[in-house]
Amino acid sequence: MTLLEGKIRPATADDTDALYQICLKTADAGKDASDLYADPHYPGTRFAVPYALFAPDFAFVLEKAGKVIGYVVATPDTVAFEQQLLKEWWPLQVERFADRQPVKPLDSKILDAIRQPETAPETLTRRYPAHLHINILPEGQRGGWGKRLIEHELAALKAAGVSGVYLGISLQNEGVACFYQKLGFQPLFRSNAIYMGQDLN
């Protein structure tokens, strides 16, 4: 597969800006959320960059024509990952955004999550210890790249001996659930998102 056609590769420190940008451009249920956040780093601070930093073996990017246009990130152990972020990531972000107040429509969701991080329920992590996030810019959303990114991530998790993985879908983006079902994910429950899981044994 040539660079022009595209390739999936491990994320590096040089991809950090791209992770922030892609996360922002897809944070509105898959659409551009630039007008919904006062700081373009907000969504990536929560949903992308910490995975590349603290679970680098499970962070991959899609590169096409020399540009990073998508990513899939995961942690093989959600509980341990959340504990690590509580110690090593969220305190830095609390300091970084200490004087910030919500300005745009979705600012409070990120600022609240930074200041009072959520944890996944044990009923979810017991069977599905891993979780993942995937986002692709519009120019990469054709040609089967979403499927390839997910399959690449699932292979990495299986190789690490992970027994199960889950993901959450925005309630405003329910239509993509059928895409994940075709890849082996099954609906679990709905709350603040639509949760789907897959056994990897």
PDB file of C-alpha atoms in Angstrom, residues 12-153:
ATOM      1  CA  THR A  12       4.002   9.463  17.503  1.00  0.00           C
ATOM      2  CA  ALA A  13       4.577  12.655  19.474  1.00  0.00           C
ATOM      3  CA  ASP A  14       4.637  14.525  16.163  1.00  0.00           C
ATOM      4  CA  ASP A  15       0.977  13.580  15.639  1.00  0.00           C
ATOM      5  CA  THR A  16      -0.302  15.387  18.733  1.00  0.00           C
ATOM      6  CA  ASP A  17      -1.501  18.475  16.872  1.00  0.00           C
ATOM      7  CA  ALA A  18      -3.279  16.275  14.317  1.00  0.00           C
ATOM      8  CA  LEU A  19      -5.036  14.347  17.089  1.00  0.00           C
ATOM      9  CA  TYR A  20      -6.322  17.593  18.581  1.00  0.00           C
ATOM     10  CA  GLN A  21      -7.470  18.831  15.178  1.00  0.00           C
ATOM     11  CA  ILE A  22      -9.179  15.618  14.063  1.00  0.00           C
ATOM     12  CA  CYS A  23     -10.953  15.287  17.393  1.00  0.00           C
ATOM     13  CA  LEU A  24     -12.251  18.860  17.117  1.00  0.00           C
ATOM     14  CA  LYS A  25     -13.352  18.420  13.503  1.00  0.00           C
ATOM     15  CA  THR A  26     -15.400  15.310  14.375  1.00  0.00           C
ATOM     16  CA  ALA A  27     -16.575  16.089  17.918  1.00  0.00           C
ATOM     17  CA  ASP A  28     -20.119  17.090  16.976  1.00  0.00           C
ATOM     18  CA  ALA A  29     -21.450  13.547  16.444  1.00  0.00           C
ATOM     19  CA  GLY A  30     -18.941  13.105  13.638  1.00  0.00           C
ATOM     20  CA  LYS A  31     -19.196  16.661  12.315  1.00  0.00           C
ATOM     21  CA  ASP A  32     -17.035  19.757  12.774  1.00  0.00           C
ATOM     22  CA  ALA A  33     -17.375  21.111  16.309  1.00  0.00           C
ATOM     23  CA  SER A  34     -15.137  24.158  15.879  1.00  0.00           C
ATOM     24  CA  ASP A  35     -18.008  26.522  16.686  1.00  0.00           C
ATOM     25  CA  LEU A  36     -18.974  24.568  19.808  1.00  0.00           C
ATOM     26  CA  TYR A  37     -15.713  24.894  21.753  1.00  0.00           C
ATOM     27  CA  ALA A  38     -13.887  28.069  22.795  1.00  0.00           C
ATOM     28  CA  ASP A  39     -10.559  26.216  22.767  1.00  0.00           C
ATOM     29  CA  PRO A  40      -9.735  23.852  19.878  1.00  0.00           C
ATOM     30  CA  HIS A  41      -7.818  21.617  22.300  1.00  0.00           C
ATOM     31  CA  TYR A  42     -10.813  20.837  24.517  1.00  0.00           C
ATOM     32  CA  PRO A  43     -12.184  17.644  22.932  1.00  0.00           C
ATOM     33  CA  GLY A  44      -8.765  16.142  22.171  1.00  0.00           C
ATOM     34  CA  THR A  45      -7.681  16.741  25.760  1.00  0.00           C
ATOM     35  CA  ARG A  46     -10.331  14.297  26.849  1.00  0.00           C
ATOM     36  CA  PHE A  47     -10.829  11.853  23.997  1.00  0.00           C
ATOM     37  CA  ALA A  48      -7.576  11.498  22.053  1.00  0.00           C
ATOM     38  CA  VAL A  49      -4.244  12.855  23.288  1.00  0.00           C
ATOM     39  CA  PRO A  50      -4.047  11.103  26.694  1.00  0.00           C
ATOM     40  CA  TYR A  51      -4.434   7.748  24.959  1.00  0.00           C
ATOM     41  CA  ALA A  52      -1.464   8.421  22.705  1.00  0.00           C
ATOM     42  CA  LEU A  53       0.558   9.483  25.739  1.00  0.00           C
ATOM     43  CA  PHE A  54      -0.384   6.780  28.225  1.00  0.00           C
ATOM     44  CA  ALA A  55      -1.339   3.857  25.969  1.00  0.00           C
ATOM     45  CA  PRO A  56       0.971   4.407  22.965  1.00  0.00           C
ATOM     46  CA  ASP A  57       0.961   0.746  21.927  1.00  0.00           C
ATOM     47  CA  PHE A  58      -2.725   1.130  21.076  1.00  0.00           C
ATOM     48  CA  ALA A  59      -2.664   4.523  19.346  1.00  0.00           C
ATOM     49  CA  PHE A  60      -2.705   4.454  15.550  1.00  0.00           C
ATOM     50  CA  VAL A  61      -3.186   7.085  12.881  1.00  0.00           C
ATOM     51  CA  LEU A  62      -4.366   7.025   9.289  1.00  0.00           C
ATOM     52  CA  GLU A  63      -2.004   8.921   7.020  1.00  0.00           C
ATOM     53  CA  LYS A  64      -2.861   9.809   3.438  1.00  0.00           C
ATOM     54  CA  ALA A  65      -0.675  11.828   1.066  1.00  0.00           C
ATOM     55  CA  GLY A  66       1.515  12.822   4.004  1.00  0.00           C
ATOM     56  CA  LYS A  67      -1.388  14.111   6.126  1.00  0.00           C
ATOM     57  CA  VAL A  68      -2.847  12.466   9.227  1.00  0.00           C
ATOM     58  CA  ILE A  69      -6.602  12.320   8.645  1.00  0.00           C
ATOM     59  CA  GLY A  70      -7.796   9.804  11.207  1.00  0.00           C
ATOM     60  CA  TYR A  71      -6.954   7.890  14.342  1.00  0.00           C
ATOM     61  CA  VAL A  72      -7.995   5.038  16.564  1.00  0.00           C
ATOM     62  CA  VAL A  73      -6.870   4.989  20.184  1.00  0.00           C
ATOM     63  CA  ALA A  74      -7.558   2.568  22.991  1.00  0.00           C
ATOM     64  CA  THR A  75      -6.522   1.404  26.405  1.00  0.00           C
ATOM     65  CA  PRO A  76      -6.384  -2.308  27.199  1.00  0.00           C
ATOM     66  CA  ASP A  77      -7.318  -1.680  30.856  1.00  0.00           C
ATOM     67  CA  THR A  78      -9.859   1.084  31.375  1.00  0.00           C
ATOM     68  CA  VAL A  79      -9.729   0.983  35.172  1.00  0.00           C
ATOM     69  CA  ALA A  80      -5.925   1.258  35.336  1.00  0.00           C
ATOM     70  CA  PHE A  81      -5.954   3.919  32.632  1.00  0.00           C
ATOM     71  CA  GLU A  82      -8.479   6.044  34.524  1.00  0.00           C
ATOM     72  CA  GLN A  83      -6.369   5.795  37.671  1.00  0.00           C
ATOM     73  CA  GLN A  84      -3.249   6.819  35.787  1.00  0.00           C
ATOM     74  CA  LEU A  85      -5.000   9.848  34.304  1.00  0.00           C
ATOM     75  CA  LEU A  86      -6.210  10.869  37.757  1.00  0.00           C
ATOM     76  CA  LYS A  87      -2.594  10.999  38.891  1.00  0.00           C
ATOM     77  CA  GLU A  88      -0.690  12.109  35.815  1.00  0.00           C
ATOM     78  CA  TRP A  89      -3.007  13.856  33.338  1.00  0.00           C
ATOM     79  CA  TRP A  90      -6.054  15.516  34.862  1.00  0.00           C
ATOM     80  CA  PRO A  91      -4.138  17.513  37.518  1.00  0.00           C
ATOM     81  CA  LEU A  92      -2.056  19.080  34.744  1.00  0.00           C
ATOM     82  CA  GLN A  93      -5.196  19.939  32.786  1.00  0.00           C
ATOM     83  CA  VAL A  94      -6.910  21.394  35.847  1.00  0.00           C
ATOM     84  CA  GLU A  95      -3.921  23.706  36.201  1.00  0.00           C
ATOM     85  CA  ARG A  96      -3.794  24.407  32.478  1.00  0.00           C
ATOM     86  CA  PHE A  97      -7.446  25.450  32.334  1.00  0.00           C
ATOM     87  CA  ALA A  98      -7.752  26.790  35.884  1.00  0.00           C
ATOM     88  CA  ASP A  99      -9.145  30.170  34.869  1.00  0.00           C
ATOM     89  CA  ARG A 100     -11.462  28.872  32.142  1.00  0.00           C
ATOM     90  CA  GLN A 101     -15.216  29.294  32.248  1.00  0.00           C
ATOM     91  CA  PRO A 102     -17.689  27.915  29.697  1.00  0.00           C
ATOM     92  CA  VAL A 103     -18.116  30.237  26.731  1.00  0.00           C
ATOM     93  CA  LYS A 104     -19.242  28.037  23.844  1.00  0.00           C
ATOM     94  CA  PRO A 105     -22.070  25.436  23.947  1.00  0.00           C
ATOM     95  CA  LEU A 106     -19.955  22.347  24.733  1.00  0.00           C
ATOM     96  CA  ASP A 107     -17.199  23.895  26.849  1.00  0.00           C
ATOM     97  CA  SER A 108     -18.784  22.839  30.128  1.00  0.00           C
ATOM     98  CA  LYS A 109     -18.793  19.147  29.148  1.00  0.00           C
ATOM     99  CA  ILE A 110     -15.030  19.141  28.805  1.00  0.00           C
ATOM    100  CA  LEU A 111     -14.228  21.466  31.684  1.00  0.00           C
ATOM    101  CA  ASP A 112     -16.486  19.473  34.029  1.00  0.00           C
ATOM    102  CA  ALA A 113     -14.882  16.210  32.905  1.00  0.00           C
ATOM    103  CA  ILE A 114     -11.409  17.643  33.520  1.00  0.00           C
ATOM    104  CA  ARG A 115     -12.270  18.898  36.984  1.00  0.00           C
ATOM    105  CA  GLN A 116     -14.375  15.896  37.983  1.00  0.00           C
ATOM    106  CA  PRO A 117     -13.309  12.968  35.785  1.00  0.00           C
ATOM    107  CA  GLU A 118     -15.858  10.242  35.169  1.00  0.00           C
ATOM    108  CA  THR A 119     -15.134   6.551  35.613  1.00  0.00           C
ATOM    109  CA  ALA A 120     -16.604   3.649  33.699  1.00  0.00           C
ATOM    110  CA  PRO A 121     -18.978   1.379  35.659  1.00  0.00           C
ATOM    111  CA  GLU A 122     -17.657  -1.964  36.847  1.00  0.00           C
ATOM    112  CA  THR A 123     -20.581  -3.693  35.151  1.00  0.00           C
ATOM    113  CA  LEU A 124     -19.031  -2.570  31.867  1.00  0.00           C
ATOM    114  CA  THR A 125     -15.313  -2.968  32.525  1.00  0.00           C
ATOM    115  CA  ARG A 126     -15.596  -6.400  34.138  1.00  0.00           C
ATOM    116  CA  ARG A 127     -16.468  -8.059  30.823  1.00  0.00           C
ATOM    117  CA  TYR A 128     -15.020  -5.408  28.507  1.00  0.00           C
ATOM    118  CA  PRO A 129     -11.838  -4.102  30.167  1.00  0.00           C
ATOM    119  CA  ALA A 130     -10.636  -2.177  27.096  1.00  0.00           C
ATOM    120  CA  HIS A 131     -12.273   0.739  25.300  1.00  0.00           C
ATOM    121  CA  LEU A 132     -11.496   2.677  22.147  1.00  0.00           C
ATOM    122  CA  HIS A 133     -12.167   5.919  20.287  1.00  0.00           C
ATOM    123  CA  ILE A 134     -12.012   6.393  16.532  1.00  0.00           C
ATOM    124  CA  ASN A 135     -12.374   9.529  14.416  1.00  0.00           C
ATOM    125  CA  ILE A 136     -11.707  10.165  10.731  1.00  0.00           C
ATOM    126  CA  LEU A 137     -11.912  13.404   8.774  1.00  0.00           C
ATOM    127  CA  PRO A 138     -14.407  13.447   5.867  1.00  0.00           C
ATOM    128  CA  GLU A 139     -11.705  12.893   3.251  1.00  0.00           C
ATOM    129  CA  GLY A 140     -10.857   9.563   4.881  1.00  0.00           C
ATOM    130  CA  GLN A 141     -14.366   8.308   5.504  1.00  0.00           C
ATOM    131  CA  ARG A 142     -14.567   6.381   2.259  1.00  0.00           C
ATOM    132  CA  GLY A 143     -12.600   3.417   1.040  1.00  0.00           C
ATOM    133  CA  GLY A 144     -13.077   1.234   4.106  1.00  0.00           C
ATOM    134  CA  TRP A 145     -10.579   3.042   6.314  1.00  0.00           C
ATOM    135  CA  GLY A 146     -12.857   3.059   9.351  1.00  0.00           C
ATOM    136  CA  LYS A 147     -13.148  -0.725   9.158  1.00  0.00           C
ATOM    137  CA  ARG A 148      -9.392  -1.095   8.707  1.00  0.00           C
ATOM    138  CA  LEU A 149      -8.619   1.142  11.676  1.00  0.00           C
ATOM    139  CA  ILE A 150     -10.985  -0.783  13.937  1.00  0.00           C
ATOM    140  CA  GLU A 151      -9.647  -4.135  12.782  1.00  0.00           C
ATOM    141  CA  HIS A 152      -6.080  -2.902  13.330  1.00  0.00           C
ATOM    142  CA  GLU A 153      -6.955  -1.881  16.882  1.00  0.00           C
TER     143      GLU A 153
END
